[in-house]
mmCIF file of C-alpha atoms in Angstrom:
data_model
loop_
_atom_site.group_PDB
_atom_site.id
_atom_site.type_symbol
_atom_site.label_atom_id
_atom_site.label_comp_id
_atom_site.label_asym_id
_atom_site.label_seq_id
_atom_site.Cartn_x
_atom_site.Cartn_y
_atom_site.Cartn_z
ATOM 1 C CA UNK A 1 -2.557 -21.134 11.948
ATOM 2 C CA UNK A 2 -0.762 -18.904 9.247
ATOM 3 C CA UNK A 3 0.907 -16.060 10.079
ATOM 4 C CA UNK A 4 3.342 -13.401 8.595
ATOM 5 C CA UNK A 5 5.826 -16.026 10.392
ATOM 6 C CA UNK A 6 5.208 -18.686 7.104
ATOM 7 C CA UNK A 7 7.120 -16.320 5.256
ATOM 8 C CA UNK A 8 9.613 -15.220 7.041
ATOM 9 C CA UNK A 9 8.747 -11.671 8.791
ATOM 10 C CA UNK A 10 9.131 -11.411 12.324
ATOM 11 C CA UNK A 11 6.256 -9.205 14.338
ATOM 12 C CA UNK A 12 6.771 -6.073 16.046
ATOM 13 C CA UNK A 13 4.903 -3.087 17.951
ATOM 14 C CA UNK A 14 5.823 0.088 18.648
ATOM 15 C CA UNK A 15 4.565 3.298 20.581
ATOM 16 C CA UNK A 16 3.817 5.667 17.858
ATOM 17 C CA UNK A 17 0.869 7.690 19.844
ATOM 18 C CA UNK A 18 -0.610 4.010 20.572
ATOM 19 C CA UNK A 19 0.561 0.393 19.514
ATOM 20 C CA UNK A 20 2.061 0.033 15.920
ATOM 21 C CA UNK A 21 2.330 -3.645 14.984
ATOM 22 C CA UNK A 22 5.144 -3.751 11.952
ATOM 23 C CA UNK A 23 7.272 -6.370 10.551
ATOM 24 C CA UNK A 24 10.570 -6.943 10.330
ATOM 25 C CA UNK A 25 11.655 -9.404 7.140
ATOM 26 C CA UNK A 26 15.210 -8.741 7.461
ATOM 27 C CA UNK A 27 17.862 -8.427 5.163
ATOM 28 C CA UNK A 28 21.763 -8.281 4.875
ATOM 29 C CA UNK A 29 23.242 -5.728 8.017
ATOM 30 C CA UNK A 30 24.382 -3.100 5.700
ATOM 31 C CA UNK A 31 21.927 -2.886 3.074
ATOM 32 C CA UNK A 32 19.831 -0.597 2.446
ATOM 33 C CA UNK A 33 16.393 0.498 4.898
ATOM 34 C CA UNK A 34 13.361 -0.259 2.271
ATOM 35 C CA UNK A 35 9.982 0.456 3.926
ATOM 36 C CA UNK A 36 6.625 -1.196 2.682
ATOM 37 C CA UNK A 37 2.952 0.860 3.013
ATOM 38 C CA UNK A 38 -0.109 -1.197 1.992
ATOM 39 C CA UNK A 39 -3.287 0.324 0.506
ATOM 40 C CA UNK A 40 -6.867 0.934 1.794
ATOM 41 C CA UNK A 41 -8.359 -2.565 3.545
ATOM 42 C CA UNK A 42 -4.657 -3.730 3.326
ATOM 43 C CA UNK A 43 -2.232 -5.164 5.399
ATOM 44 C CA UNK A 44 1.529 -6.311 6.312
ATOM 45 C CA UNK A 45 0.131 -9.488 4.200
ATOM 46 C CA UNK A 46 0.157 -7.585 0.883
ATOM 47 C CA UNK A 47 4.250 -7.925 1.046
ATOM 48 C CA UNK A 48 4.708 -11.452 2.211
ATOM 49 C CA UNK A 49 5.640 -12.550 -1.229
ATOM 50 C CA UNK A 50 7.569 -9.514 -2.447
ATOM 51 C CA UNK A 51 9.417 -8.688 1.140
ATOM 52 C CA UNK A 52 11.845 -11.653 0.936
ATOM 53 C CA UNK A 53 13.041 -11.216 -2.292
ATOM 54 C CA UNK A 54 14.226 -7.801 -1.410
ATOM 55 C CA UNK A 55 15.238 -8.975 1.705
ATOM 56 C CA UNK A 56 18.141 -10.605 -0.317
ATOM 57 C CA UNK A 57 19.868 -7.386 -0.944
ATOM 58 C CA UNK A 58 17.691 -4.881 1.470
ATOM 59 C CA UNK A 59 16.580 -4.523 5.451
ATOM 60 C CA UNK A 60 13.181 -5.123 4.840
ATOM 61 C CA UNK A 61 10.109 -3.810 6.716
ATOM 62 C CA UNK A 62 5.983 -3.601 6.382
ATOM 63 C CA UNK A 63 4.289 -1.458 8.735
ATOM 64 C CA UNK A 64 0.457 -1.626 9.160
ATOM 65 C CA UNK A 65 -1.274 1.959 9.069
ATOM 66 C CA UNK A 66 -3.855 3.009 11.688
ATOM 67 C CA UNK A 67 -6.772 0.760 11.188
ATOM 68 C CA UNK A 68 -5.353 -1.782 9.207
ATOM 69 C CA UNK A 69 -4.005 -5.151 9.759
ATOM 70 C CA UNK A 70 -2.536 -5.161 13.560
ATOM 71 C CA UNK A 71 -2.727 -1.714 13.706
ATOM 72 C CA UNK A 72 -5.924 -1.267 15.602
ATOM 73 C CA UNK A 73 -7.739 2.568 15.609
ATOM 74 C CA UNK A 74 -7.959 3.241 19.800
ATOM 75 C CA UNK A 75 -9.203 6.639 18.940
ATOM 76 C CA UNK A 76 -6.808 7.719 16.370
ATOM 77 C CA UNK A 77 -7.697 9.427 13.169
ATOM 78 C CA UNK A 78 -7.435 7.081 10.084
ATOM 79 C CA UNK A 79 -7.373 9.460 7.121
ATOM 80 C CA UNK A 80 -4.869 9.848 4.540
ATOM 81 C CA UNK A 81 -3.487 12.785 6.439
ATOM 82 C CA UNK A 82 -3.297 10.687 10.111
ATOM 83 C CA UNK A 83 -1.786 8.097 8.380
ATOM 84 C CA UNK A 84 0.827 10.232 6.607
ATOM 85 C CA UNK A 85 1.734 11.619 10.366
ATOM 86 C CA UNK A 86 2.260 8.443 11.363
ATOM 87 C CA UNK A 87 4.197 7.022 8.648
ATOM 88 C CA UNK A 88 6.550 9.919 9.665
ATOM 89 C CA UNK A 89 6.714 8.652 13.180
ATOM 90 C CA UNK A 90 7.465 5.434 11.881
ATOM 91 C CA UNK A 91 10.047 6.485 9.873
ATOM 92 C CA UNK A 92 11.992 8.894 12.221
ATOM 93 C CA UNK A 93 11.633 6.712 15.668
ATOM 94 C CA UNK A 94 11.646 3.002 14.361
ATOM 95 C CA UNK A 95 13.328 2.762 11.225
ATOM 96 C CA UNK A 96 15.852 5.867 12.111
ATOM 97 C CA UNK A 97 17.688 6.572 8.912
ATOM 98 C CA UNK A 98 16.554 7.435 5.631
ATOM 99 C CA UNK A 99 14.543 4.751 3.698
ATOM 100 C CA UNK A 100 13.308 4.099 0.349
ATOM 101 C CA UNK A 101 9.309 3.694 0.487
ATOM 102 C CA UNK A 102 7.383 1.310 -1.631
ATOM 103 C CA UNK A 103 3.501 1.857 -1.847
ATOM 104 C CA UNK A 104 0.967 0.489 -3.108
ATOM 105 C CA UNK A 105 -2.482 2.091 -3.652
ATOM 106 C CA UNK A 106 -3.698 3.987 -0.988
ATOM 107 C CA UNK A 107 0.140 3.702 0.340
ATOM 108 C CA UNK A 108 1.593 4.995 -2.200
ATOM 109 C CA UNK A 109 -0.510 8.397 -2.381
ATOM 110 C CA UNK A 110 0.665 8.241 1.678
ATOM 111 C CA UNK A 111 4.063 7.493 0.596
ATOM 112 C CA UNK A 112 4.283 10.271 -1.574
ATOM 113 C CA UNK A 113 2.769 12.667 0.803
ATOM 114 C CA UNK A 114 5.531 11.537 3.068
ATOM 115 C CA UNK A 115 8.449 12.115 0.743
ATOM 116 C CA UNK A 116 7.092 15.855 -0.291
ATOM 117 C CA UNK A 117 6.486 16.993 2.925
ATOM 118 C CA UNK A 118 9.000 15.427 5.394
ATOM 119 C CA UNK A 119 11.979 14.882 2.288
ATOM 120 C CA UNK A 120 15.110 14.037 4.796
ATOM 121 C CA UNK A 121 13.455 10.685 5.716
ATOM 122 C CA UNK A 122 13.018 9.375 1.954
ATOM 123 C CA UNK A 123 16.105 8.637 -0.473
ATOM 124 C CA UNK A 124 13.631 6.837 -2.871
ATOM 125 C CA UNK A 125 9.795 6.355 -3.679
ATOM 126 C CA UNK A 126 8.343 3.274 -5.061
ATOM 127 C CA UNK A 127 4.432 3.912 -6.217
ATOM 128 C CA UNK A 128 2.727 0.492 -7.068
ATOM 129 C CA UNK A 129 -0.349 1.178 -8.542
ATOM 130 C CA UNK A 130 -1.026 4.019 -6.036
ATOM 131 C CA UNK A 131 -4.510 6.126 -6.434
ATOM 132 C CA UNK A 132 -3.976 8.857 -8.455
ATOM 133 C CA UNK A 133 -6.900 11.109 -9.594
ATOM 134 C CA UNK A 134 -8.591 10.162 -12.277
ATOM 135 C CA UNK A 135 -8.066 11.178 -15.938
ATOM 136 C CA UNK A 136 -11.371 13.147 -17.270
ATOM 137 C CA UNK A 137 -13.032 10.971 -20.060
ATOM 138 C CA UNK A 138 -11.609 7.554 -19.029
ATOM 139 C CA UNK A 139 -14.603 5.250 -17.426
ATOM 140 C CA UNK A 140 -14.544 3.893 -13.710
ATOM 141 C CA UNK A 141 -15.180 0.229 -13.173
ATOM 142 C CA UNK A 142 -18.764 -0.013 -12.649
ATOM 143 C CA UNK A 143 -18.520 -2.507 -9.173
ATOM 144 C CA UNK A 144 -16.015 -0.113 -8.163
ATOM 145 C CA UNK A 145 -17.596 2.912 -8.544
ATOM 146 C CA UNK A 146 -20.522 1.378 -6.521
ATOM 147 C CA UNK A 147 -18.532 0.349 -4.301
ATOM 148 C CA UNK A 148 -17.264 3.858 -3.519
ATOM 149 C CA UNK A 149 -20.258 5.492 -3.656
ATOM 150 C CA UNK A 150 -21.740 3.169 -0.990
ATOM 151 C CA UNK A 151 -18.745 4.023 1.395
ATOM 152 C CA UNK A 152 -19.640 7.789 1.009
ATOM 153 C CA UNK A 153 -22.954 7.803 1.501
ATOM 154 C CA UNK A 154 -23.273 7.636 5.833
ATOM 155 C CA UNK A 155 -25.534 4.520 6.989
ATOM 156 C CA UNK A 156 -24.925 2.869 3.523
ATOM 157 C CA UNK A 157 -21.429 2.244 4.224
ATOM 158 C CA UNK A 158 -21.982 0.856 7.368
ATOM 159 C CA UNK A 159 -24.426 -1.232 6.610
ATOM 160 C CA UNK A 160 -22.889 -2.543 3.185
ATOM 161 C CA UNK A 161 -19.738 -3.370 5.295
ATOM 162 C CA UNK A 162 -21.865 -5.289 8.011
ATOM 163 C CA UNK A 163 -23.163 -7.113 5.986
ATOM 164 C CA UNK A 164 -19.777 -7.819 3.600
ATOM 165 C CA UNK A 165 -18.647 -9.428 7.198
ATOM 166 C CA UNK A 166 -21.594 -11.937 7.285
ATOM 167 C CA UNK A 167 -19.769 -13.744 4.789
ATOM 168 C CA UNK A 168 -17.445 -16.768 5.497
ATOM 169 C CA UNK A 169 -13.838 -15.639 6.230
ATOM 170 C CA UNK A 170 -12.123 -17.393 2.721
ATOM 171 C CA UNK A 171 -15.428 -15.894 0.764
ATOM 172 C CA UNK A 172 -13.986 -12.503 1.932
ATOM 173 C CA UNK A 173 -10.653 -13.381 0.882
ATOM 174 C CA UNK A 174 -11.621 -14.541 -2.193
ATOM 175 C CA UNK A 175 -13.764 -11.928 -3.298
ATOM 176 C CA UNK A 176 -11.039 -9.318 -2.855
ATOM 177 C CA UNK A 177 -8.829 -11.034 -4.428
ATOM 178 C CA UNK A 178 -10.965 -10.901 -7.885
ATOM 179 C CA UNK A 179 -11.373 -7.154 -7.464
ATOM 180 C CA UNK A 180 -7.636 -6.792 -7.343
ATOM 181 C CA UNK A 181 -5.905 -9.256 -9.005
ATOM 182 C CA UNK A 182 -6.003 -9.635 -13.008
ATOM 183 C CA UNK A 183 -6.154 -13.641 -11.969
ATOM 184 C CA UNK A 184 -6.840 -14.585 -8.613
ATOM 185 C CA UNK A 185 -5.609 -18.192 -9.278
ATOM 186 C CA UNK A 186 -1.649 -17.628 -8.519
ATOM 187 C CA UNK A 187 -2.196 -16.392 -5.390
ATOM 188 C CA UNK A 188 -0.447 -19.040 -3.075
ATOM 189 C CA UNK A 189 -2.688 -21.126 -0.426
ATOM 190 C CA UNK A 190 -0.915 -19.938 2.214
ATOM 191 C CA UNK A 191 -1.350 -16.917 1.736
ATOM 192 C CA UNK A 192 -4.866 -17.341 1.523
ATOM 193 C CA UNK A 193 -4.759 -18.904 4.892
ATOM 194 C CA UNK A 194 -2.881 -15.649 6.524
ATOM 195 C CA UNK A 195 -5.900 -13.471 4.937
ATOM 196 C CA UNK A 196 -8.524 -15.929 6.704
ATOM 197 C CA UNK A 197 -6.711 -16.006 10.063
ATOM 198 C CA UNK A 198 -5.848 -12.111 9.996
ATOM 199 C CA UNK A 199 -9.854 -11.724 9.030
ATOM 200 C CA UNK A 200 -10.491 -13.750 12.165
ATOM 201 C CA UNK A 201 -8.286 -11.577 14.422
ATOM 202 C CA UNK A 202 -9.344 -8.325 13.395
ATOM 203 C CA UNK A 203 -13.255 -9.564 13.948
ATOM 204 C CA UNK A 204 -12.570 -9.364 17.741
ATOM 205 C CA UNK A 205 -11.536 -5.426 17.463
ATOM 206 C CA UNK A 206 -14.101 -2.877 17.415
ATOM 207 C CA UNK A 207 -14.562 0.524 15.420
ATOM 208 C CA UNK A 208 -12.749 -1.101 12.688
ATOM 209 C CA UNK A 209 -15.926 -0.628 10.195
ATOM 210 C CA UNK A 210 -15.868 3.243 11.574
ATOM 211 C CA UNK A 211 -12.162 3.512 10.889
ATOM 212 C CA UNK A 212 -11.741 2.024 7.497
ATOM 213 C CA UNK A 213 -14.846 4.492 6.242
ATOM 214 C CA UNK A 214 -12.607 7.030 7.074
ATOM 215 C CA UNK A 215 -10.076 5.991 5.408
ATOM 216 C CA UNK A 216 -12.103 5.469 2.341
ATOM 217 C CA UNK A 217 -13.933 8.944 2.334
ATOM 218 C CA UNK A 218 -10.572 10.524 2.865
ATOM 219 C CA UNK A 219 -8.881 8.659 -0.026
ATOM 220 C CA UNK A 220 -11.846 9.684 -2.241
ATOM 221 C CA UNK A 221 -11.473 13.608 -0.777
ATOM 222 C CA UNK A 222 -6.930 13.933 -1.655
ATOM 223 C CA UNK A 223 -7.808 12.158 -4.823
ATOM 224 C CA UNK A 224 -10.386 14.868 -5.746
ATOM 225 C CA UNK A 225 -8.107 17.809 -4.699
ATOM 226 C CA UNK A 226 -6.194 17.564 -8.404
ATOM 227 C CA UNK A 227 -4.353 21.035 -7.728
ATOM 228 C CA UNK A 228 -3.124 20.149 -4.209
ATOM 229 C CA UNK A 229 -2.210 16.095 -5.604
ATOM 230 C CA UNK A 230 -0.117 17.782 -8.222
ATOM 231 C CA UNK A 231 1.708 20.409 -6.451
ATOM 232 C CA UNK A 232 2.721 17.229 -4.061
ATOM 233 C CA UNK A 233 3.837 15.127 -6.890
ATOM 234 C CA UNK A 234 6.253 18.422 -8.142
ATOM 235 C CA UNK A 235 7.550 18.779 -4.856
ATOM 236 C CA UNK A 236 9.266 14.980 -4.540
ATOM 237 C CA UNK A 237 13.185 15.443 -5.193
ATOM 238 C CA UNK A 238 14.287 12.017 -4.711
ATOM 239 C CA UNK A 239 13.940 9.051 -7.420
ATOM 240 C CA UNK A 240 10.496 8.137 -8.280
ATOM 241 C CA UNK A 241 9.645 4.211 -9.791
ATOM 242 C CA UNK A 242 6.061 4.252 -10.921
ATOM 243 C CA UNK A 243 4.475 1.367 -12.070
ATOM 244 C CA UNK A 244 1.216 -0.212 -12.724
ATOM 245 C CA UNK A 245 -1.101 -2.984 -13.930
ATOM 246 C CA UNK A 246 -2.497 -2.242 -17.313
ATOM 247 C CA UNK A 247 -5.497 -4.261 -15.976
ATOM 248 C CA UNK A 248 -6.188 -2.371 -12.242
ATOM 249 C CA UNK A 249 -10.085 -2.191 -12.373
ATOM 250 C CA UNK A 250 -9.540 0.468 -9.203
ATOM 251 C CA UNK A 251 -7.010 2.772 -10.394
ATOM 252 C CA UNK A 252 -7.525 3.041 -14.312
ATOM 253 C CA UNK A 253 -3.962 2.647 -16.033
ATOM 254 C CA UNK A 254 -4.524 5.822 -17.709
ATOM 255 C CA UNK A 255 -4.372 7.367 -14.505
ATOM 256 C CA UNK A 256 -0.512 6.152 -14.174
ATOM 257 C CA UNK A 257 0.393 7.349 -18.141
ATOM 258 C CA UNK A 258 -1.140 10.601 -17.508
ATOM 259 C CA UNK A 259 1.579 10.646 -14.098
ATOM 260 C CA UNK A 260 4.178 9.543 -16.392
ATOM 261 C CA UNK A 261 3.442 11.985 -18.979
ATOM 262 C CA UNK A 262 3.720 14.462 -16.361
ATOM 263 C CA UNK A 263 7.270 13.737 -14.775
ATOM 264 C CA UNK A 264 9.176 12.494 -17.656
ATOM 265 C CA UNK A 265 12.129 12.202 -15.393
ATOM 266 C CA UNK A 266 10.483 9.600 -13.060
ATOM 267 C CA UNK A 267 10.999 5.277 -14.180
ATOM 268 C CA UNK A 268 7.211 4.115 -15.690
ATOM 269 C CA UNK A 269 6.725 0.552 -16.386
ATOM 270 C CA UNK A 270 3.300 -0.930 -17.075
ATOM 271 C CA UNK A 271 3.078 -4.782 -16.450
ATOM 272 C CA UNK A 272 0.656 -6.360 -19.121
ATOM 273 C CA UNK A 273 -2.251 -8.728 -17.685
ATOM 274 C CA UNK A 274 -1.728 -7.658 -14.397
ATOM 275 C CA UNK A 275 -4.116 -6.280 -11.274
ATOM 276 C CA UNK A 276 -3.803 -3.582 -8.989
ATOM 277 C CA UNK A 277 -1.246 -5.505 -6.556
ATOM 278 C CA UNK A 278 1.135 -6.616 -9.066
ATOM 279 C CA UNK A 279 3.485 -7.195 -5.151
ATOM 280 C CA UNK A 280 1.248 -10.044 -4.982
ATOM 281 C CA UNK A 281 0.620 -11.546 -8.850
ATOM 282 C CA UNK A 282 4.307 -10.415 -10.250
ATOM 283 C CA UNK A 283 6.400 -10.580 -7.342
ATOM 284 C CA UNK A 284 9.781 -11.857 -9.163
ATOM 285 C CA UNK A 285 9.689 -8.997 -12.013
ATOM 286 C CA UNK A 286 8.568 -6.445 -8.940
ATOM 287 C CA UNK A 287 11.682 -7.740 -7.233
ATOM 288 C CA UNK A 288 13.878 -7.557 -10.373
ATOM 289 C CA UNK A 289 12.728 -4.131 -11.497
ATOM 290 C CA UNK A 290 12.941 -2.317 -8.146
ATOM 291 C CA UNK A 291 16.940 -3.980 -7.200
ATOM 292 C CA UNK A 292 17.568 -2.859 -10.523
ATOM 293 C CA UNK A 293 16.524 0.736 -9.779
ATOM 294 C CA UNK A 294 17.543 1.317 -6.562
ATOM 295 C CA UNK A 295 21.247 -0.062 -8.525
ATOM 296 C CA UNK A 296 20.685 2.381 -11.241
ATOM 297 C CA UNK A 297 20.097 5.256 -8.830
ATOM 298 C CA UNK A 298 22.512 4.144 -6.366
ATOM 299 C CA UNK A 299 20.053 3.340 -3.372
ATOM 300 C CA UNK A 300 21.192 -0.433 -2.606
ATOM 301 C CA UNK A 301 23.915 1.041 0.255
ATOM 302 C CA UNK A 302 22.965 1.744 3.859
ATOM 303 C CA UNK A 303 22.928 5.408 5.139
ATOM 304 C CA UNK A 304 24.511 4.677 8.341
#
């Protein structure tokens, strides 16, 4: 069995209006709080490879948001919204100080919800290939567009993620990993292995299908509200890293230049031949490039 514990994080839950499973990867006693928020269908797995190289200088930790990984729905909402709420939660009654956030797609448009709307609890924002709206006149990928548009269509999406679960657990893994990943083939074994066994887990919890939808359809609804996405984006005051794959077949590169043309003031780097979780296919140059900000901007002490 492979775990979270293979590489080196330590499980947790908490009572955030229901059971919050997080993970704790450590890090030097006074360094600073850095706090990791997967994307849609993701988990506390999409860090394992980044979270102990910051660990080296930060106090590392990956929560899982309602729906996802550990984090099973009981009834709560899982929308972009929900999520945001309890990212809040998270970061006021678990972490307790002010963090720097790092997230990646669907985390990072949560992430940067967060940081406009509840400021005193972020002292830094980290957007890895986060979904952004899309740039008019750029083309979607076509098996992500599909995709999409069978998630948003009610009884489609259901059934289309049925029958996605019919399919052996490492066929799952697999498959996900060539819609997000430039090239699949660095990803390490084990981590493989974690995917499979979390895949196993989670198959014993139900509404999970229902929850994820939701999730989806509300990504698909903040990412369509340009106006309101914008005014958010104006509204962060802290230090801003944005980077991105210039290969992400789900949120189109031009997406993050158009973001970058937009707030001059925020850090832009574009990794060549890289996916949409360069955490997981660049995690050494993610590592580098984030210490080096947080040095740059003076992040890398504790607030307490």
């Amino acid at each position: 069995m492979t775990t979270v514990a293979n590489f080196g994080g330590t499980s947790h839950h908490a009572d955030l209006g229901g059971p919050v499973h997080w993970v704790d990867f450590g890090g030097p006693e006074d360094g600073p709080r850095v706090v990791l928020v997967h994307g849609l269908g993701g988990s506390h797995l999409n860090w394992v490879l980044l979270a102990p190289l910051l660990a080296r200088r930060a106090r590392v930790t990956a929560v899982d948001l309602a729906g996802h990984g550990l984090t099973h729905p009981e009834g709560r909402q899982t929308t972009v919204q929900a999520n945001t709420r309890l990212l809040g939660r998270f970061l006021r009654e678990v972490v307790r100080e002010p963090a720097v956030l790092v997230g990646n797609s669907m985390g990072g448009l949560i992430s940067l919800f967060q940081t406009a709307h509840d400021p005193e609890q972020v002292k830094g924002l980290v957007l890895v290939d986060p979904a952004l709206p899309m740039v008019l006149g750029t083309r979607p990928d076509p098996a992500v567009l599909a995709t999409f548009f069978l998630y948003s269509v009610p009884g489609l999406g259901e059934r289309f993620l049925a029958r996605s679960r019919t399919a052996p657990a490492r066929a799952q893994v697999d498959r996900l990993l060539k819609l997000v990943c430039a090239d699949p083939s660095g990803i390490p074994e084990e981590l493989k292995l974690a995917s499979e066994h979390l895949i196993g887990e989670r198959a014993k919890v139900e509404g999970l299908d229902k929850a994820f939808l939701e999730a989806a359809r509300s990504v698909v609804s903040a990412l369509s509200k340009r106006g309101a996405y914008h005014a958010a984006m104006a509204k962060v005051r802290v230090p801003v890293f944005l980077m991105s794959g210039d290969r992400d077949r789900l949120v189109n590169v031009a997406s993050a230049r158009a973001a970058a043309r937009r707030f001059p003031h925020w850090r832009y780097d574009e990794l060549a031949n890289v996916g949409h979780v360069p955490q997981l296919e660049v995690p050494e140059v993610v590592s580098e490039r984030v210490l080096e900000w947080m040095d740059a901007n003076r992040l890398t002490t504790s607030a307490s």
